[in-house]
Amino acid sequence: MRFISRLTALGLVLLLALVSPTVLAAVSFEFSATAKAAFDKMKGAADKATAAKLASQYAELQTIQKQSADWDTRIDNLHYRNEEAILATRKRIKEVDAEKLRRLEAAVIQAKQKYEPLFNLYDSLNQQLSIAKSFKDKTLTGLLKPQVEMAKAAVQLAKLDIRSKEAVLKTAKASTTKTIKKLRDLLSDIDPVKVKIKASKSSISRTKQQFTTEASILNQVVRKRDSTATLSSFTRMLAYMKQINDLKQNIYAYEQQTMSIIAKVDTQLAVK
């Protein structure tokens, strides 16, 4: 059983990795050894201002890529925690008042079992009375009739007790259904947030493609030792990375919203 639980947990981790909000967002650039050598030669041949600009833009690109990777880690960690929390919260919602309902259902069953001998006795006495009447046995009829009346009164009280317990159960079930619906509705506030995350992921994917295309252009102009084109390419790549990081920051904020929604539902569950 413990082995199966570990497999289940492993499966969950793999699944979360596959659906991670930053899977599509991973993007980075680094010169190959040959391209870096060409870049250094171009920088060395450039005037002082251009060389400084080339160095600063390259350094800025490395820094902003590191920030992007940091966002990935922060988003993934929060996303995994949220997914685990959602599973736990959904399980708790499903189990709302479960013990109470089981207890009330058991009370109904026990009441029916408790009064079953009385109901059987009442049926038996009625049958005996019916037979006595059919044989016109006034003595036996006279003996049985009071017993039937007493049993009838007891049966009515027993049925009233059962109906009372059934009514309590029915009311509890209705209340539980209403509560569960309310909690699930609260948790469903996550859905539009997920839509926003998906939209941000799509935007990141498109921007990543632009970044990758520009990285290819950068390598070409570096090999040609075109410092002006290199600076322009760096500028565009930096702009793309800033867009990506802004989108990742949005995703992280959406994950925080998700965490808040889950916490709100958990607070409601805590008072149950």
XYZ file of N, CA and C in Angstrom:
816
model
N 0.835 -1.206 0.000
C 0.000 0.000 0.000
C 0.871 1.258 0.000
N 1.966 1.239 0.811
C 2.859 2.383 0.862
C 3.545 2.589 -0.482
N 3.901 1.476 -1.147
C 4.541 1.556 -2.467
C 3.596 2.177 -3.478
N 2.316 1.757 -3.415
C 1.305 2.298 -4.336
C 1.125 3.790 -4.086
N 1.130 4.195 -2.811
C 0.971 5.610 -2.480
C 2.124 6.428 -3.043
N 3.350 5.843 -2.975
C 4.503 6.553 -3.523
C 4.390 6.700 -5.031
N 3.907 5.631 -5.676
C 3.709 5.697 -7.127
C 2.683 6.761 -7.480
N 1.612 6.818 -6.678
C 0.573 7.826 -6.920
C 1.139 9.228 -6.764
N 1.920 9.429 -5.711
C 2.527 10.740 -5.485
C 3.473 11.110 -6.619
N 4.261 10.111 -7.074
C 5.180 10.353 -8.182
C 4.415 10.722 -9.438
N 3.309 10.007 -9.654
C 2.482 10.300 -10.828
C 1.944 11.711 -10.775
N 1.555 12.156 -9.584
C 1.030 13.512 -9.426
C 2.103 14.543 -9.735
N 3.316 14.293 -9.248
C 4.417 15.229 -9.505
C 4.700 15.341 -10.997
N 4.714 14.176 -11.676
C 4.955 14.179 -13.120
C 3.850 14.908 -13.855
N 2.612 14.681 -13.418
C 1.476 15.352 -14.059
C 1.575 16.853 -13.865
N 1.900 17.273 -12.666
C 2.019 18.703 -12.402
C 3.145 19.317 -13.217
N 4.208 18.537 -13.414
C 5.312 19.037 -14.232
C 4.871 19.265 -15.665
N 4.026 18.363 -16.150
C 3.548 18.469 -17.527
C 2.630 19.665 -17.715
N 1.829 19.970 -16.685
C 0.866 21.066 -16.819
C 1.372 22.352 -16.173
N 2.648 22.376 -15.783
C 3.204 23.554 -15.151
C 2.994 24.784 -16.015
N 2.627 25.917 -15.405
C 2.343 27.119 -16.176
C 3.563 27.704 -16.849
N 4.773 27.226 -16.502
C 5.964 27.823 -17.092
C 6.695 26.880 -18.024
N 6.116 25.732 -18.334
C 6.772 24.792 -19.239
C 7.065 25.453 -20.575
N 6.091 26.188 -21.105
C 6.251 26.836 -22.393
C 7.093 28.094 -22.289
N 7.344 28.555 -21.063
C 7.970 29.856 -20.895
C 9.493 29.801 -20.867
N 10.058 28.612 -20.638
C 11.507 28.512 -20.508
C 12.189 28.975 -21.789
N 13.050 29.991 -21.680
C 13.765 30.515 -22.844
C 15.070 31.127 -22.358
N 16.151 30.869 -23.076
C 17.431 31.437 -22.674
C 18.333 31.541 -23.899
N 19.325 32.382 -23.779
C 20.288 32.549 -24.871
C 21.684 32.602 -24.286
N 22.590 31.932 -24.952
C 24.004 31.990 -24.599
C 24.797 31.779 -25.880
N 25.822 32.582 -26.060
C 26.666 32.415 -27.239
C 27.370 31.062 -27.197
N 27.519 30.458 -28.355
C 28.395 29.290 -28.450
C 29.831 29.791 -28.305
N 30.770 28.881 -28.125
C 32.175 29.284 -27.959
C 32.658 30.081 -29.164
N 32.277 29.624 -30.366
C 32.698 30.309 -31.597
C 32.073 31.689 -31.689
N 30.747 31.757 -31.404
C 30.050 33.043 -31.474
C 30.567 34.006 -30.410
N 30.888 33.481 -29.232
C 31.409 34.339 -28.156
C 32.764 34.919 -28.546
N 33.567 34.105 -29.210
C 34.870 34.590 -29.665
C 34.694 35.703 -30.692
N 33.737 35.519 -31.613
C 33.460 36.545 -32.628
C 32.930 37.816 -31.970
N 32.093 37.654 -30.955
C 31.535 38.802 -30.239
C 32.645 39.582 -29.542
N 33.549 38.857 -28.889
C 34.648 39.513 -28.178
C 35.556 40.275 -29.145
N 35.805 39.683 -30.323
C 36.638 40.365 -31.329
C 35.946 41.627 -31.833
N 34.640 41.522 -32.090
C 33.875 42.684 -32.552
C 33.897 43.782 -31.495
N 33.723 43.386 -30.249
C 33.732 44.353 -29.151
C 35.104 45.012 -29.024
N 36.142 44.210 -29.213
C 37.497 44.740 -29.112
C 37.832 45.710 -30.224
N 37.220 45.505 -31.387
C 37.495 46.374 -32.537
C 36.626 47.624 -32.538
N 35.579 47.647 -31.713
C 34.644 48.777 -31.698
C 35.217 49.937 -30.898
N 34.628 51.127 -31.094
C 35.050 52.276 -30.300
C 34.632 52.054 -28.847
N 35.168 52.872 -27.961
C 34.980 52.667 -26.529
C 33.499 52.672 -26.130
N 32.734 53.624 -26.661
C 31.319 53.740 -26.294
C 30.523 52.536 -26.778
N 30.800 52.125 -28.027
C 30.079 50.977 -28.594
C 30.432 49.700 -27.841
N 31.730 49.547 -27.534
C 32.175 48.354 -26.806
C 31.497 48.270 -25.437
N 31.409 49.428 -24.770
C 30.767 49.453 -23.451
C 29.284 49.104 -23.562
N 28.657 49.623 -24.621
C 27.230 49.340 -24.826
C 27.006 47.860 -25.116
N 27.884 47.281 -25.944
C 27.770 45.846 -26.254
C 27.909 45.012 -24.982
N 28.900 45.375 -24.173
C 29.142 44.623 -22.936
C 27.964 44.753 -21.970
N 27.434 45.977 -21.843
C 26.341 46.198 -20.888
C 25.055 45.503 -21.332
N 24.784 45.527 -22.646
C 23.564 44.869 -23.130
C 23.663 43.348 -22.977
N 24.848 42.809 -23.250
C 25.028 41.363 -23.090
C 24.871 40.975 -21.617
N 25.461 41.783 -20.741
C 25.354 41.508 -19.301
C 23.902 41.644 -18.833
N 23.213 42.658 -19.364
C 21.810 42.857 -18.985
C 20.953 41.680 -19.441
N 21.277 41.156 -20.633
C 20.529 40.002 -21.139
C 20.728 38.794 -20.228
N 21.966 38.588 -19.753
C 22.225 37.472 -18.840
C 21.456 37.653 -17.527
N 21.444 38.900 -17.051
C 20.753 39.190 -15.791
C 19.252 38.956 -15.907
N 18.671 39.464 -16.995
C 17.221 39.351 -17.153
C 16.804 37.910 -17.406
N 17.698 37.129 -18.022
C 17.406 35.701 -18.202
C 17.451 34.975 -16.862
N 18.373 35.396 -16.000
C 18.432 34.812 -14.650
C 17.155 35.153 -13.883
N 16.684 36.376 -14.028
C 15.427 36.767 -13.386
C 14.264 35.928 -13.910
N 14.295 35.662 -15.216
C 13.241 34.845 -15.827
C 13.240 33.437 -15.243
N 14.442 32.876 -15.077
C 14.551 31.536 -14.487
C 14.064 31.542 -13.037
N 14.363 32.632 -12.325
C 13.893 32.751 -10.939
C 12.366 32.794 -10.884
N 11.751 33.509 -11.832
C 10.291 33.541 -11.904
C 9.736 32.142 -12.155
N 10.416 31.397 -13.035
C 9.972 30.024 -13.314
C 9.911 29.204 -12.029
N 10.983 29.312 -11.236
C 11.056 28.543 -9.991
C 9.953 28.960 -9.020
N 9.773 30.263 -8.871
C 8.753 30.763 -7.943
C 7.351 30.342 -8.390
N 7.102 30.459 -9.692
C 5.782 30.094 -10.215
C 5.535 28.604 -10.040
N 6.527 27.797 -10.411
C 6.360 26.342 -10.318
C 6.101 25.903 -8.882
N 6.884 26.445 -7.954
C 6.712 26.065 -6.547
C 5.316 26.408 -6.038
N 4.854 27.613 -6.359
C 3.522 28.029 -5.912
C 2.436 27.235 -6.631
N 2.661 26.968 -7.912
C 1.683 26.197 -8.694
C 1.515 24.793 -8.117
N 2.632 24.136 -7.793
C 2.557 22.787 -7.220
C 1.809 22.804 -5.889
N 2.117 23.804 -5.056
C 1.430 23.906 -3.760
C -0.068 24.129 -3.959
N -0.404 24.963 -4.918
C -1.821 25.221 -5.197
C -2.540 23.969 -5.681
N -1.898 23.224 -6.576
C -2.528 22.010 -7.100
C -2.766 20.995 -5.983
N -1.787 20.843 -5.105
C -1.953 19.926 -3.976
C -3.061 20.427 -3.040
N -3.082 21.745 -2.822
C -4.099 22.330 -1.939
C -5.497 22.172 -2.523
N -5.618 22.334 -3.843
C -6.924 22.177 -4.495
C -7.435 20.754 -4.312
N -6.550 19.774 -4.516
C -6.945 18.374 -4.340
C -7.428 18.124 -2.913
N -6.672 18.649 -1.943
C -7.036 18.456 -0.534
C -8.357 19.157 -0.201
N -8.538 20.358 -0.734
C -9.765 21.118 -0.461
C -10.976 20.441 -1.087
N -10.822 19.958 -2.309
C -11.932 19.254 -2.961
C -12.318 18.001 -2.179
N -11.319 17.327 -1.639
C -11.601 16.135 -0.838
C -12.363 16.518 0.425
N -11.942 17.609 1.060
C -12.620 18.071 2.277
C -14.056 18.501 1.979
N -14.254 19.149 0.832
C -15.614 19.555 0.452
C -16.495 18.327 0.283
N -15.943 17.321 -0.380
C -16.697 16.085 -0.614
C -17.100 15.417 0.696
N -16.280 15.610 1.730
C -16.518 14.944 3.013
C -17.276 15.818 4.016
N -17.765 16.975 3.564
C -18.512 17.870 4.467
C -19.709 17.138 5.074
N -19.804 17.165 6.380
C -20.926 16.567 7.134
C -21.085 15.066 6.890
N -20.066 14.437 6.319
C -20.182 13.012 5.996
C -20.434 12.181 7.249
N -19.699 12.477 8.315
C -19.859 11.722 9.560
C -21.237 11.977 10.170
N -21.674 13.221 10.121
C -22.999 13.581 10.647
C -24.099 12.839 9.883
N -23.994 12.803 8.553
C -25.005 12.123 7.736
C -24.993 10.621 7.993
N -23.789 10.063 8.146
C -23.706 8.623 8.450
C -24.386 8.324 9.783
N -24.192 9.207 10.749
C -24.799 9.022 12.070
C -26.326 9.108 11.992
N -26.830 10.060 11.223
C -28.282 10.220 11.078
C -28.891 9.064 10.293
N -28.180 8.603 9.269
C -28.662 7.448 8.500
C -28.703 6.206 9.386
N -27.674 6.070 10.223
C -27.633 4.934 11.143
C -28.787 5.008 12.141
N -29.136 6.223 12.560
C -30.243 6.395 13.511
C -31.565 5.950 12.891
N -31.758 6.246 11.614
C -32.982 5.818 10.915
C -33.027 4.297 10.816
N -31.901 3.713 10.417
C -31.834 2.250 10.276
C -32.074 1.569 11.619
N -31.431 2.099 12.655
C -31.579 1.510 13.989
C -33.021 1.613 14.485
N -33.661 2.745 14.199
C -35.057 2.920 14.623
C -35.959 1.907 13.928
N -35.737 1.718 12.633
C -36.551 0.749 11.887
C -36.335 -0.666 12.418
N -35.080 -0.990 12.721
C -34.776 -2.316 13.271
C -35.376 -2.475 14.671
N -35.305 -1.393 15.444
C -35.833 -1.416 16.812
C -37.337 -1.693 16.828
N -38.047 -1.076 15.899
C -39.514 -1.194 15.896
C -40.029 -2.335 15.029
N -39.149 -3.022 14.359
C -39.592 -4.122 13.489
C -40.372 -5.190 14.255
N -39.915 -5.638 15.455
C -40.710 -6.621 16.214
C -42.109 -6.094 16.563
N -42.207 -4.793 16.873
C -43.508 -4.190 17.188
C -44.426 -4.237 15.969
N -43.859 -3.894 14.792
C -44.667 -3.922 13.566
C -45.127 -5.347 13.252
N -44.225 -6.294 13.478
C -44.573 -7.707 13.237
C -45.675 -8.163 14.201
N -45.537 -7.734 15.472
C -46.552 -8.084 16.476
C -47.912 -7.491 16.094
N -47.893 -6.252 15.658
C -49.138 -5.581 15.262
C -49.791 -6.302 14.082
N -48.988 -6.680 13.108
C -49.515 -7.421 11.949
C -50.101 -8.763 12.392
N -49.374 -9.432 13.304
C -49.821 -10.740 13.784
C -51.144 -10.627 14.551
N -51.223 -9.622 15.430
C -52.456 -9.420 16.200
C -53.630 -9.084 15.285
N -53.372 -8.285 14.259
C -54.422 -7.939 13.298
C -54.928 -9.172 12.558
N -53.976 -10.039 12.196
C -54.356 -11.276 11.505
C -55.194 -12.169 12.425
N -54.748 -12.280 13.681
C -55.497 -13.098 14.647
C -56.898 -12.529 14.877
N -56.976 -11.197 14.976
C -58.274 -10.557 15.181
C -59.182 -10.790 13.981
N -58.595 -10.715 12.801
C -59.376 -10.940 11.576
C -59.921 -12.367 11.534
N -59.086 -13.339 11.950
C -59.516 -14.745 11.969
C -60.617 -14.950 13.010
N -60.410 -14.341 14.183
C -61.413 -14.470 15.264
C -62.757 -13.913 14.815
N -62.694 -12.775 14.124
C -63.942 -12.176 13.626
C -64.594 -13.051 12.561
N -63.750 -13.678 11.721
C -64.306 -14.530 10.655
C -65.007 -15.755 11.240
N -64.522 -16.225 12.399
C -65.163 -17.370 13.073
C -66.228 -16.907 14.073
N -66.410 -15.593 14.142
C -67.402 -15.011 15.052
C -67.175 -15.440 16.491
N -65.866 -15.464 16.847
C -65.478 -15.841 18.212
C -65.415 -14.558 19.037
N -66.514 -14.266 19.719
C -66.612 -13.015 20.453
C -65.627 -12.942 21.611
N -65.405 -14.078 22.259
C -64.472 -14.087 23.401
C -63.064 -13.733 22.947
N -62.592 -14.425 21.906
C -61.239 -14.171 21.395
C -61.136 -12.767 20.795
N -62.220 -12.378 20.126
C -62.237 -11.022 19.552
C -62.127 -9.982 20.652
N -62.820 -10.216 21.735
C -62.781 -9.291 22.862
C -61.412 -9.216 23.503
N -60.708 -10.356 23.515
C -59.358 -10.377 24.082
C -58.350 -9.681 23.163
N -58.515 -9.904 21.872
C -57.532 -9.395 20.911
C -57.700 -7.910 20.602
N -58.942 -7.442 20.622
C -59.196 -6.064 20.196
C -58.420 -5.039 21.029
N -58.419 -5.129 22.369
C -57.647 -4.156 23.155
C -56.144 -4.232 22.855
N -55.673 -5.479 22.634
C -54.251 -5.647 22.323
C -53.899 -4.978 20.993
N -54.819 -5.147 20.019
C -54.590 -4.520 18.707
C -54.567 -2.998 18.846
N -55.485 -2.463 19.665
C -55.554 -1.014 19.840
C -54.290 -0.474 20.510
N -53.819 -1.234 21.512
C -52.588 -0.823 22.195
C -51.393 -0.877 21.242
N -51.347 -1.968 20.469
C -50.252 -2.115 19.511
C -50.323 -1.027 18.442
N -51.546 -0.695 18.028
C -51.738 0.340 17.009
C -51.194 1.685 17.491
N -51.507 2.007 18.758
C -51.016 3.270 19.321
C -49.489 3.284 19.374
N -48.931 2.129 19.766
C -47.474 2.025 19.835
C -46.849 2.138 18.444
N -47.506 1.524 17.460
C -47.013 1.582 16.074
C -47.040 3.013 15.558
N -48.099 3.737 15.875
C -48.203 5.130 15.434
C -47.066 5.976 16.011
N -46.770 5.744 17.297
C -45.658 6.467 17.925
C -44.322 6.074 17.298
N -44.183 4.778 17.008
C -42.949 4.286 16.391
C -42.751 4.900 15.006
N -43.833 4.912 14.216
C -43.752 5.497 12.871
C -43.451 6.994 12.944
N -44.011 7.647 13.962
C -43.745 9.070 14.153
C -42.266 9.296 14.459
N -41.708 8.416 15.288
C -40.284 8.501 15.632
C -39.420 8.302 14.387
N -39.768 7.302 13.580
C -39.008 7.029 12.352
C -39.107 8.203 11.383
N -40.342 8.717 11.199
C -40.525 9.850 10.280
C -39.753 11.080 10.762
N -39.713 11.253 12.089
C -38.971 12.381 12.655
C -37.483 12.267 12.334
N -36.952 11.060 12.520
C -35.533 10.836 12.226
C -35.262 10.968 10.724
N -36.183 10.491 9.893
C -36.031 10.624 8.440
C -36.085 12.089 8.018
N -36.936 12.860 8.689
C -37.043 14.290 8.378
C -35.750 15.019 8.736
N -35.186 14.651 9.895
C -33.911 15.250 10.307
C -32.825 14.918 9.289
N -32.801 13.659 8.840
C -31.822 13.230 7.843
C -32.011 13.986 6.531
N -33.258 14.103 6.098
C -33.556 14.797 4.837
C -33.120 16.261 4.900
N -33.417 16.904 6.027
C -33.031 18.308 6.205
C -31.512 18.455 6.206
N -30.846 17.527 6.892
C -29.382 17.565 6.957
C -28.767 17.368 5.574
N -29.338 16.433 4.804
C -28.832 16.197 3.445
C -29.005 17.438 2.576
N -30.167 18.074 2.687
C -30.429 19.283 1.895
C -29.460 20.397 2.280
N -29.224 20.529 3.592
C -28.303 21.553 4.075
C -26.879 21.271 3.599
N -26.486 20.002 3.660
C -25.145 19.613 3.217
C -24.969 19.861 1.724
N -25.984 19.494 0.952
C -25.932 19.723 -0.500
C -25.762 21.207 -0.802
N -26.498 22.036 -0.078
C -26.416 23.489 -0.264
C -25.027 24.004 0.107
N -24.502 23.495 1.215
C -23.177 23.920 1.673
C -22.101 23.518 0.678
N -22.168 22.277 0.211
C -21.178 21.785 -0.748
C -21.224 22.599 -2.037
N -22.430 22.909 -2.490
C -22.572 23.722 -3.710
C -21.943 25.101 -3.513
N -22.196 25.692 -2.356
C -21.637 27.010 -2.061
C -20.110 26.959 -2.064
N -19.547 25.934 -1.436
C -18.092 25.799 -1.367
C -17.496 25.547 -2.749
N -18.159 24.706 -3.528
C -17.666 24.433 -4.880
C -17.771 25.667 -5.769
N -18.826 26.447 -5.562
C -18.965 27.700 -6.315
C -17.832 28.663 -5.965
N -17.496 28.717 -4.671
C -16.384 29.567 -4.243
C -15.078 29.106 -4.879
N -14.875 27.793 -4.887
C -13.641 27.248 -5.449
C -13.588 27.440 -6.963
N -14.750 27.492 -7.590
C -14.785 27.664 -9.051
C -14.334 29.059 -9.475
N -14.146 29.968 -8.510
C -13.583 31.281 -8.836
C -12.169 31.141 -9.389
N -11.583 29.967 -9.188
C -10.253 29.691 -9.730
C -10.298 29.583 -11.253
N -11.415 29.127 -11.797
C -11.504 28.855 -13.240
C -11.150 30.062 -14.111
N -11.742 31.249 -13.869
C -11.348 32.391 -14.699
C -9.886 32.789 -14.523
N -9.327 32.512 -13.338
C -7.907 32.790 -13.113
C -7.060 31.859 -13.978
N -7.490 30.603 -14.081
C -6.782 29.650 -14.932
C -6.815 30.082 -16.395
N -7.932 30.678 -16.801
C -8.045 31.185 -18.178
C -7.007 32.282 -18.410
N -6.833 33.143 -17.420
C -5.838 34.217 -17.536
C -4.420 33.645 -17.599
N -4.177 32.605 -16.799
C -2.861 31.964 -16.828
C -2.597 31.366 -18.202
N -3.599 30.714 -18.748
C -3.460 30.106 -20.070
C -3.172 31.165 -21.128
N -3.857 32.300 -21.039
C -3.639 33.385 -21.999
C -2.216 33.931 -21.878
N -1.738 34.065 -20.651
C -0.370 34.550 -20.435
C 0.648 33.559 -20.980
N 0.383 32.272 -20.790
C 1.278 31.241 -21.324
C 1.355 31.324 -22.845
N 0.209 31.555 -23.473
C 0.180 31.666 -24.934
C 0.994 32.872 -25.392
N 0.857 33.973 -24.674
C 1.622 35.179 -25.011
C 3.114 34.941 -24.828
N 3.472 34.233 -23.765
C 4.877 33.906 -23.528
C 5.418 33.039 -24.655
N 4.630 32.070 -25.071
C 5.057 31.175 -26.145
C 5.324 31.954 -27.434
N 4.427 32.885 -27.752
C 4.617 33.695 -28.965
C 5.854 34.583 -28.847
N 6.035 35.185 -27.686
C 7.190 36.064 -27.480
C 8.484 35.260 -27.481
N 8.413 34.053 -26.953
C 9.587 33.177 -26.968
C 10.019 32.885 -28.404
N 9.054 32.637 -29.275
C 9.374 32.383 -30.683
C 10.059 33.595 -31.311
N 9.570 34.783 -30.965
C 10.200 36.002 -31.475
C 11.623 36.136 -30.935
N 11.792 35.804 -29.652
C 13.112 35.865 -29.033
C 14.071 34.896 -29.720
N 13.597 33.679 -29.961
C 14.436 32.655 -30.598
C 14.839 33.081 -32.006
N 13.892 33.657 -32.736
C 14.198 34.150 -34.084
C 15.243 35.255 -34.022
N 15.077 36.151 -33.065
C 16.029 37.260 -32.924
C 17.399 36.756 -32.491
N 17.431 35.700 -31.681
C 18.712 35.119 -31.263
C 19.477 34.590 -32.470
N 18.753 34.018 -33.414
C 19.378 33.529 -34.643
C 19.949 34.692 -35.453
N 19.179 35.782 -35.507
C 19.656 36.978 -36.214
C 20.905 37.527 -35.534
N 20.896 37.544 -34.188
C 22.042 38.041 -33.433
C 23.303 37.259 -33.778
N 23.190 35.950 -33.805
C 24.357 35.130 -34.139
C 24.894 35.463 -35.528
N 23.978 35.720 -36.459
C 24.393 36.044 -37.828
C 25.147 37.372 -37.880
N 24.593 38.405 -37.232
C 25.237 39.726 -37.297
C 26.534 39.753 -36.494
N 26.619 38.938 -35.449
C 27.864 38.853 -34.684
C 28.966 38.240 -35.540
N 28.600 37.189 -36.291
C 29.597 36.569 -37.176
C 30.076 37.559 -38.240
N 29.176 38.467 -38.633
C 29.546 39.496 -39.616
C 30.263 40.672 -38.944
N 30.330 40.630 -37.605
C 30.957 41.681 -36.799
C 30.318 43.046 -37.066
N 28.992 43.020 -37.162
C 28.214 44.242 -37.368
C 27.734 44.716 -35.998
N 28.464 45.632 -35.413
C 28.163 46.067 -34.047
C 26.829 46.814 -33.955
N 26.505 47.600 -34.975
C 25.237 48.343 -34.959
C 24.048 47.384 -34.970
N 24.100 46.402 -35.875
C 23.022 45.412 -35.952
C 22.968 44.570 -34.681
N 24.142 44.314 -34.100
C 24.195 43.536 -32.857
C 23.501 44.283 -31.723
N 23.778 45.585 -31.617
C 23.124 46.388 -30.582
C 21.607 46.412 -30.777
N 21.180 46.538 -32.033
C 19.741 46.543 -32.328
C 19.107 45.206 -31.950
N 19.825 44.121 -32.260
C 19.314 42.788 -31.950
C 19.225 42.578 -30.440
N 20.271 43.024 -29.726
C 20.248 42.942 -28.264
C 19.047 43.714 -27.694
N 18.804 44.894 -28.247
C 17.694 45.730 -27.774
C 16.360 45.006 -27.920
N 16.168 44.373 -29.076
C 14.913 43.643 -29.303
C 14.810 42.430 -28.383
N 15.927 41.719 -28.208
C 15.912 40.547 -27.324
C 15.615 40.945 -25.880
N 16.184 42.063 -25.455
C 15.909 42.543 -24.103
C 14.438 42.916 -23.945
N 13.880 43.524 -24.977
C 12.462 43.893 -24.930
C 11.588 42.648 -24.834
N 11.942 41.609 -25.602
C 11.175 40.357 -25.550
C 11.266 39.725 -24.162
N 12.486 39.717 -23.599
C 12.657 39.108 -22.278
C 11.887 39.879 -21.208
N 11.856 41.205 -21.336
C 11.098 42.006 -20.369
C 9.601 41.707 -20.479
N 9.132 41.533 -21.724
C 7.724 41.154 -21.921
C 7.435 39.805 -21.265
N 8.345 38.861 -21.484
C 8.181 37.521 -20.907
C 8.153 37.593 -19.382
N 9.076 38.370 -18.814
C 9.122 38.469 -17.354
C 7.889 39.169 -16.788
N 7.394 40.175 -17.521
C 6.152 40.830 -17.084
C 4.996 39.829 -17.075
N 4.943 38.992 -18.102
C 3.884 37.978 -18.186
C 4.045 36.937 -17.079
N 5.287 36.580 -16.782
C 5.530 35.621 -15.700
C 5.133 36.224 -14.352
N 5.401 37.514 -14.205
C 4.986 38.185 -12.974
C 3.465 38.150 -12.845
N 2.781 38.322 -13.974
C 1.314 38.219 -13.973
C 0.866 36.820 -13.571
N 1.532 35.805 -14.131
C 1.181 34.416 -13.810
C 1.367 34.160 -12.316
N 2.469 34.666 -11.768
C 2.706 34.484 -10.335
C 1.588 35.146 -9.519
N 1.171 36.339 -9.961
C 0.070 37.033 -9.278
C -1.221 36.224 -9.379
N -1.444 35.590 -10.528
C -2.639 34.751 -10.695
C -2.573 33.533 -9.775
N -1.383 32.966 -9.630
C -1.220 31.827 -8.715
C -1.475 32.270 -7.272
N -1.074 33.501 -6.959
C -1.359 34.035 -5.623
C -2.866 34.215 -5.425
N -3.551 34.659 -6.483
C -5.013 34.766 -6.418
C -5.634 33.395 -6.170
N -5.104 32.402 -6.878
C -5.585 31.028 -6.697
C -5.398 30.581 -5.253
N -4.220 30.870 -4.703
C -3.928 30.507 -3.315
C -4.915 31.184 -2.360
N -5.247 32.443 -2.632
C -6.187 33.184 -1.782
C -7.591 32.592 -1.850
N -7.990 32.182 -3.050
C -9.318 31.574 -3.218
C -9.397 30.265 -2.438
N -8.346 29.454 -2.547
C -8.307 28.180 -1.818
C -8.365 28.438 -0.311
N -7.597 29.430 0.142
C -7.574 29.763 1.574
C -8.951 30.217 2.047
N -9.653 30.967 1.206
C -11.001 31.433 1.544
C -11.946 30.254 1.725
N -11.851 29.282 0.815
C -12.700 28.087 0.916
C -12.330 27.283 2.158
N -11.030 27.155 2.412
C -10.580 26.412 3.594
C -11.081 27.059 4.886
N -11.145 28.386 4.885
C -11.674 29.098 6.057
C -13.140 28.746 6.280
N -13.896 28.689 5.190
C -15.306 28.293 5.283
C -15.433 26.852 5.786
N -14.535 25.997 5.321
C -14.565 24.594 5.746
C -14.232 24.453 7.228
N -13.369 25.329 7.709
C -12.919 25.234 9.103
C -14.046 25.466 10.097
N -15.055 26.234 9.688
C -16.168 26.520 10.605
C -17.266 25.475 10.504
N -17.100 24.499 9.606
C -18.091 23.442 9.469
C -17.930 22.433 10.600
